[in-house]
């Protein structure tokens, strides 16, 4: 359970990504948040109940490819 004041948002809330870091492993591409959410560098998430949140990183104009 979160001991922070104010407490971190729960894993079910829309702002779950604002919880504090418990473990950070950039070399492996993931971080564990205080609310039990595993946050991946591609912005995908694994919630404590096993649900998967697909990556939701917005593409910048330089990253969008068009067919010639």
PDB file of N, CA and C in Angstrom:
ATOM      1  N   UNK A   1       0.823  -1.182   0.000  1.00  0.00           N
ATOM      2  CA  UNK A   1       0.000   0.000   0.000  1.00  0.00           C
ATOM      3  C   UNK A   1       0.874   1.256   0.000  1.00  0.00           C
ATOM      4  N   UNK A   2       0.355   2.268  -0.610  1.00  0.00           N
ATOM      5  CA  UNK A   2       1.084   3.522  -0.719  1.00  0.00           C
ATOM      6  C   UNK A   2       1.134   4.232   0.627  1.00  0.00           C
ATOM      7  N   UNK A   3       2.328   4.663   1.018  1.00  0.00           N
ATOM      8  CA  UNK A   3       2.527   5.396   2.268  1.00  0.00           C
ATOM      9  C   UNK A   3       2.756   6.883   2.042  1.00  0.00           C
ATOM     10  N   UNK A   4       2.670   7.320   0.777  1.00  0.00           N
ATOM     11  CA  UNK A   4       2.927   8.726   0.457  1.00  0.00           C
ATOM     12  C   UNK A   4       1.746   9.603   0.846  1.00  0.00           C
ATOM     13  N   UNK A   5       2.052  10.868   1.122  1.00  0.00           N
ATOM     14  CA  UNK A   5       1.019  11.857   1.417  1.00  0.00           C
ATOM     15  C   UNK A   5       1.173  13.015   0.460  1.00  0.00           C
ATOM     16  N   UNK A   6       0.216  13.328  -0.349  1.00  0.00           N
ATOM     17  CA  UNK A   6      -1.024  12.589  -0.550  1.00  0.00           C
ATOM     18  C   UNK A   6      -0.728  11.251  -1.221  1.00  0.00           C
ATOM     19  N   UNK A   7      -1.626  10.284  -1.042  1.00  0.00           N
ATOM     20  CA  UNK A   7      -1.374   8.954  -1.606  1.00  0.00           C
ATOM     21  C   UNK A   7      -1.318   8.974  -3.139  1.00  0.00           C
ATOM     22  N   UNK A   8      -0.562   8.066  -3.696  1.00  0.00           N
ATOM     23  CA  UNK A   8      -0.473   7.935  -5.144  1.00  0.00           C
ATOM     24  C   UNK A   8      -1.815   7.484  -5.700  1.00  0.00           C
ATOM     25  N   UNK A   9      -2.114   7.859  -6.949  1.00  0.00           N
ATOM     26  CA  UNK A   9      -3.374   7.418  -7.544  1.00  0.00           C
ATOM     27  C   UNK A   9      -3.376   5.901  -7.715  1.00  0.00           C
ATOM     28  N   UNK A  10      -4.520   5.264  -7.524  1.00  0.00           N
ATOM     29  CA  UNK A  10      -4.580   3.805  -7.680  1.00  0.00           C
ATOM     30  C   UNK A  10      -4.401   3.386  -9.141  1.00  0.00           C
ATOM     31  N   UNK A  11      -4.110   2.119  -9.333  1.00  0.00           N
ATOM     32  CA  UNK A  11      -3.859   1.581 -10.670  1.00  0.00           C
ATOM     33  C   UNK A  11      -5.076   1.708 -11.577  1.00  0.00           C
ATOM     34  N   UNK A  12      -6.265   1.794 -11.022  1.00  0.00           N
ATOM     35  CA  UNK A  12      -7.487   1.870 -11.817  1.00  0.00           C
ATOM     36  C   UNK A  12      -7.796   3.289 -12.298  1.00  0.00           C
ATOM     37  N   UNK A  13      -7.123   4.285 -11.761  1.00  0.00           N
ATOM     38  CA  UNK A  13      -7.450   5.671 -12.110  1.00  0.00           C
ATOM     39  C   UNK A  13      -6.769   6.091 -13.413  1.00  0.00           C
ATOM     40  N   UNK A  14      -7.331   7.109 -14.041  1.00  0.00           N
ATOM     41  CA  UNK A  14      -6.800   7.601 -15.313  1.00  0.00           C
ATOM     42  C   UNK A  14      -5.410   8.211 -15.156  1.00  0.00           C
ATOM     43  N   UNK A  15      -5.082   8.729 -13.970  1.00  0.00           N
ATOM     44  CA  UNK A  15      -3.771   9.348 -13.761  1.00  0.00           C
ATOM     45  C   UNK A  15      -2.790   8.417 -13.048  1.00  0.00           C
ATOM     46  N   UNK A  16      -2.952   7.103 -13.244  1.00  0.00           N
ATOM     47  CA  UNK A  16      -2.113   6.089 -12.573  1.00  0.00           C
ATOM     48  C   UNK A  16      -0.632   6.286 -12.844  1.00  0.00           C
ATOM     49  N   UNK A  17      -0.262   6.867 -14.002  1.00  0.00           N
ATOM     50  CA  UNK A  17       1.145   7.044 -14.357  1.00  0.00           C
ATOM     51  C   UNK A  17       1.844   8.100 -13.513  1.00  0.00           C
ATOM     52  N   UNK A  18       1.085   8.873 -12.735  1.00  0.00           N
ATOM     53  CA  UNK A  18       1.708   9.900 -11.896  1.00  0.00           C
ATOM     54  C   UNK A  18       2.121   9.372 -10.523  1.00  0.00           C
ATOM     55  N   UNK A  19       1.944   8.087 -10.282  1.00  0.00           N
ATOM     56  CA  UNK A  19       2.405   7.495  -9.024  1.00  0.00           C
ATOM     57  C   UNK A  19       3.933   7.533  -8.969  1.00  0.00           C
ATOM     58  N   UNK A  20       4.475   7.491  -7.785  1.00  0.00           N
ATOM     59  CA  UNK A  20       5.930   7.555  -7.609  1.00  0.00           C
ATOM     60  C   UNK A  20       6.607   6.262  -8.048  1.00  0.00           C
ATOM     61  N   UNK A  21       7.858   6.401  -8.490  1.00  0.00           N
ATOM     62  CA  UNK A  21       8.657   5.249  -8.891  1.00  0.00           C
ATOM     63  C   UNK A  21       9.107   4.461  -7.668  1.00  0.00           C
ATOM     64  N   UNK A  22       9.012   3.139  -7.766  1.00  0.00           N
ATOM     65  CA  UNK A  22       9.543   2.253  -6.733  1.00  0.00           C
ATOM     66  C   UNK A  22      10.836   1.616  -7.242  1.00  0.00           C
ATOM     67  N   UNK A  23      10.828   1.243  -8.524  1.00  0.00           N
ATOM     68  CA  UNK A  23      12.013   0.668  -9.160  1.00  0.00           C
ATOM     69  C   UNK A  23      12.075   1.180 -10.589  1.00  0.00           C
ATOM     70  N   UNK A  24      13.288   1.498 -11.046  1.00  0.00           N
ATOM     71  CA  UNK A  24      13.469   2.047 -12.389  1.00  0.00           C
ATOM     72  C   UNK A  24      14.613   1.304 -13.055  1.00  0.00           C
ATOM     73  N   UNK A  25      14.326   0.658 -14.176  1.00  0.00           N
ATOM     74  CA  UNK A  25      15.343  -0.107 -14.904  1.00  0.00           C
ATOM     75  C   UNK A  25      15.350   0.296 -16.376  1.00  0.00           C
ATOM     76  N   UNK A  26      15.898   1.478 -16.686  1.00  0.00           N
ATOM     77  CA  UNK A  26      15.890   1.944 -18.079  1.00  0.00           C
ATOM     78  C   UNK A  26      16.652   1.016 -19.022  1.00  0.00           C
ATOM     79  N   UNK A  27      17.654   0.311 -18.508  1.00  0.00           N
ATOM     80  CA  UNK A  27      18.410  -0.608 -19.355  1.00  0.00           C
ATOM     81  C   UNK A  27      17.547  -1.784 -19.803  1.00  0.00           C
ATOM     82  N   UNK A  28      16.476  -2.068 -19.061  1.00  0.00           N
ATOM     83  CA  UNK A  28      15.548  -3.140 -19.414  1.00  0.00           C
ATOM     84  C   UNK A  28      14.239  -2.599 -19.970  1.00  0.00           C
ATOM     85  N   UNK A  29      14.039  -1.279 -19.878  1.00  0.00           N
ATOM     86  CA  UNK A  29      12.877  -0.656 -20.494  1.00  0.00           C
ATOM     87  C   UNK A  29      11.610  -0.651 -19.659  1.00  0.00           C
ATOM     88  N   UNK A  30      11.733  -0.744 -18.326  1.00  0.00           N
ATOM     89  CA  UNK A  30      10.528  -0.729 -17.496  1.00  0.00           C
ATOM     90  C   UNK A  30      10.767  -0.045 -16.169  1.00  0.00           C
ATOM     91  N   UNK A  31       9.643   0.359 -15.555  1.00  0.00           N
ATOM     92  CA  UNK A  31       9.652   0.950 -14.218  1.00  0.00           C
ATOM     93  C   UNK A  31       8.454   0.412 -13.446  1.00  0.00           C
ATOM     94  N   UNK A  32       8.613   0.265 -12.155  1.00  0.00           N
ATOM     95  CA  UNK A  32       7.519  -0.145 -11.276  1.00  0.00           C
ATOM     96  C   UNK A  32       7.069   1.073 -10.486  1.00  0.00           C
ATOM     97  N   UNK A  33       5.780   1.346 -10.540  1.00  0.00           N
ATOM     98  CA  UNK A  33       5.219   2.475  -9.813  1.00  0.00           C
ATOM     99  C   UNK A  33       4.668   2.029  -8.468  1.00  0.00           C
ATOM    100  N   UNK A  34       4.486   2.969  -7.573  1.00  0.00           N
ATOM    101  CA  UNK A  34       4.021   2.704  -6.214  1.00  0.00           C
ATOM    102  C   UNK A  34       2.669   1.984  -6.187  1.00  0.00           C
ATOM    103  N   UNK A  35       1.845   2.219  -7.190  1.00  0.00           N
ATOM    104  CA  UNK A  35       0.517   1.610  -7.234  1.00  0.00           C
ATOM    105  C   UNK A  35       0.524   0.216  -7.868  1.00  0.00           C
ATOM    106  N   UNK A  36       1.712  -0.329  -8.154  1.00  0.00           N
ATOM    107  CA  UNK A  36       1.822  -1.682  -8.689  1.00  0.00           C
ATOM    108  C   UNK A  36       1.807  -1.763 -10.202  1.00  0.00           C
ATOM    109  N   UNK A  37       1.744  -0.644 -10.882  1.00  0.00           N
ATOM    110  CA  UNK A  37       1.730  -0.617 -12.345  1.00  0.00           C
ATOM    111  C   UNK A  37       3.153  -0.761 -12.871  1.00  0.00           C
ATOM    112  N   UNK A  38       3.330  -1.670 -13.832  1.00  0.00           N
ATOM    113  CA  UNK A  38       4.594  -1.756 -14.563  1.00  0.00           C
ATOM    114  C   UNK A  38       4.454  -0.873 -15.786  1.00  0.00           C
ATOM    115  N   UNK A  39       5.313   0.107 -15.894  1.00  0.00           N
ATOM    116  CA  UNK A  39       5.281   1.070 -16.992  1.00  0.00           C
ATOM    117  C   UNK A  39       6.474   0.785 -17.892  1.00  0.00           C
ATOM    118  N   UNK A  40       6.200   0.553 -19.187  1.00  0.00           N
ATOM    119  CA  UNK A  40       7.253   0.221 -20.139  1.00  0.00           C
ATOM    120  C   UNK A  40       7.650   1.453 -20.943  1.00  0.00           C
ATOM    121  N   UNK A  41       8.881   1.458 -21.453  1.00  0.00           N
ATOM    122  CA  UNK A  41       9.392   2.639 -22.152  1.00  0.00           C
ATOM    123  C   UNK A  41       8.599   2.976 -23.408  1.00  0.00           C
ATOM    124  N   UNK A  42       7.876   2.018 -23.981  1.00  0.00           N
ATOM    125  CA  UNK A  42       7.056   2.316 -25.155  1.00  0.00           C
ATOM    126  C   UNK A  42       5.684   2.863 -24.760  1.00  0.00           C
ATOM    127  N   UNK A  43       5.492   3.155 -23.484  1.00  0.00           N
ATOM    128  CA  UNK A  43       4.285   3.684 -22.838  1.00  0.00           C
ATOM    129  C   UNK A  43       3.203   2.633 -22.637  1.00  0.00           C
ATOM    130  N   UNK A  44       3.499   1.382 -22.908  1.00  0.00           N
ATOM    131  CA  UNK A  44       2.576   0.312 -22.557  1.00  0.00           C
ATOM    132  C   UNK A  44       2.619   0.101 -21.052  1.00  0.00           C
ATOM    133  N   UNK A  45       1.567  -0.527 -20.519  1.00  0.00           N
ATOM    134  CA  UNK A  45       1.484  -0.747 -19.071  1.00  0.00           C
ATOM    135  C   UNK A  45       0.933  -2.132 -18.779  1.00  0.00           C
ATOM    136  N   UNK A  46       1.346  -2.687 -17.653  1.00  0.00           N
ATOM    137  CA  UNK A  46       0.778  -3.915 -17.117  1.00  0.00           C
ATOM    138  C   UNK A  46       0.235  -3.570 -15.742  1.00  0.00           C
ATOM    139  N   UNK A  47      -1.082  -3.710 -15.575  1.00  0.00           N
ATOM    140  CA  UNK A  47      -1.723  -3.369 -14.309  1.00  0.00           C
ATOM    141  C   UNK A  47      -1.612  -4.533 -13.331  1.00  0.00           C
ATOM    142  N   UNK A  48      -1.734  -4.271 -12.038  1.00  0.00           N
ATOM    143  CA  UNK A  48      -1.582  -5.328 -11.038  1.00  0.00           C
ATOM    144  C   UNK A  48      -2.554  -6.495 -11.212  1.00  0.00           C
ATOM    145  N   UNK A  49      -3.726  -6.245 -11.808  1.00  0.00           N
ATOM    146  CA  UNK A  49      -4.695  -7.325 -11.995  1.00  0.00           C
ATOM    147  C   UNK A  49      -4.462  -8.109 -13.287  1.00  0.00           C
ATOM    148  N   UNK A  50      -3.379  -7.782 -14.021  1.00  0.00           N
ATOM    149  CA  UNK A  50      -3.022  -8.508 -15.227  1.00  0.00           C
ATOM    150  C   UNK A  50      -3.509  -7.869 -16.517  1.00  0.00           C
ATOM    151  N   UNK A  51      -4.308  -6.815 -16.418  1.00  0.00           N
ATOM    152  CA  UNK A  51      -4.760  -6.132 -17.636  1.00  0.00           C
ATOM    153  C   UNK A  51      -3.580  -5.438 -18.309  1.00  0.00           C
ATOM    154  N   UNK A  52      -3.650  -5.375 -19.627  1.00  0.00           N
ATOM    155  CA  UNK A  52      -2.610  -4.746 -20.436  1.00  0.00           C
ATOM    156  C   UNK A  52      -3.158  -3.454 -21.015  1.00  0.00           C
ATOM    157  N   UNK A  53      -2.381  -2.396 -20.906  1.00  0.00           N
ATOM    158  CA  UNK A  53      -2.698  -1.121 -21.542  1.00  0.00           C
ATOM    159  C   UNK A  53      -1.732  -0.975 -22.706  1.00  0.00           C
ATOM    160  N   UNK A  54      -2.274  -0.913 -23.911  1.00  0.00           N
ATOM    161  CA  UNK A  54      -1.432  -0.787 -25.099  1.00  0.00           C
ATOM    162  C   UNK A  54      -0.633   0.510 -25.072  1.00  0.00           C
ATOM    163  N   UNK A  55       0.526   0.522 -25.744  1.00  0.00           N
ATOM    164  CA  UNK A  55       1.304   1.757 -25.834  1.00  0.00           C
ATOM    165  C   UNK A  55       0.449   2.892 -26.386  1.00  0.00           C
ATOM    166  N   UNK A  56       0.662   4.087 -25.846  1.00  0.00           N
ATOM    167  CA  UNK A  56      -0.145   5.232 -26.248  1.00  0.00           C
ATOM    168  C   UNK A  56       0.710   6.476 -26.453  1.00  0.00           C
ATOM    169  N   UNK A  57       1.946   6.252 -26.877  1.00  0.00           N
ATOM    170  CA  UNK A  57       2.856   7.356 -27.150  1.00  0.00           C
ATOM    171  C   UNK A  57       2.417   8.050 -28.443  1.00  0.00           C
ATOM    172  N   UNK A  58       2.210   9.349 -28.406  1.00  0.00           N
ATOM    173  CA  UNK A  58       1.830  10.047 -29.643  1.00  0.00           C
ATOM    174  C   UNK A  58       3.009  10.107 -30.603  1.00  0.00           C
ATOM    175  N   UNK A  59       2.713   9.974 -31.876  1.00  0.00           N
ATOM    176  CA  UNK A  59       3.752  10.085 -32.893  1.00  0.00           C
ATOM    177  C   UNK A  59       3.925  11.539 -33.269  1.00  0.00           C
ATOM    178  N   UNK A  60       5.167  11.991 -33.303  1.00  0.00           N
ATOM    179  CA  UNK A  60       5.458  13.345 -33.761  1.00  0.00           C
ATOM    180  C   UNK A  60       5.432  13.363 -35.283  1.00  0.00           C
ATOM    181  N   UNK A  61       5.381  14.522 -35.874  1.00  0.00           N
ATOM    182  CA  UNK A  61       5.324  14.650 -37.330  1.00  0.00           C
ATOM    183  C   UNK A  61       6.537  14.019 -37.992  1.00  0.00           C
ATOM    184  N   UNK A  62       7.687  14.044 -37.332  1.00  0.00           N
ATOM    185  CA  UNK A  62       8.903  13.478 -37.907  1.00  0.00           C
ATOM    186  C   UNK A  62       8.868  11.952 -37.915  1.00  0.00           C
ATOM    187  N   UNK A  63       7.997  11.343 -37.108  1.00  0.00           N
ATOM    188  CA  UNK A  63       7.949   9.884 -36.999  1.00  0.00           C
ATOM    189  C   UNK A  63       6.861   9.273 -37.873  1.00  0.00           C
ATOM    190  N   UNK A  64       6.013  10.076 -38.461  1.00  0.00           N
ATOM    191  CA  UNK A  64       4.931   9.560 -39.290  1.00  0.00           C
ATOM    192  C   UNK A  64       5.465   9.270 -40.675  1.00  0.00           C
ATOM    193  N   UNK A  65       5.220   8.041 -41.169  1.00  0.00           N
ATOM    194  CA  UNK A  65       5.683   7.666 -42.500  1.00  0.00           C
ATOM    195  C   UNK A  65       4.501   7.699 -43.452  1.00  0.00           C
ATOM    196  N   UNK A  66       4.753   8.137 -44.645  1.00  0.00           N
ATOM    197  CA  UNK A  66       3.736   8.149 -45.683  1.00  0.00           C
ATOM    198  C   UNK A  66       4.239   7.347 -46.873  1.00  0.00           C
ATOM    199  N   UNK A  67       3.319   6.757 -47.601  1.00  0.00           N
ATOM    200  CA  UNK A  67       3.689   6.009 -48.796  1.00  0.00           C
ATOM    201  C   UNK A  67       3.962   6.975 -49.935  1.00  0.00           C
ATOM    202  N   UNK A  68       4.932   6.654 -50.742  1.00  0.00           N
ATOM    203  CA  UNK A  68       5.282   7.529 -51.879  1.00  0.00           C
ATOM    204  C   UNK A  68       4.371   7.285 -53.050  1.00  0.00           C
TER     205      UNK A  68
END
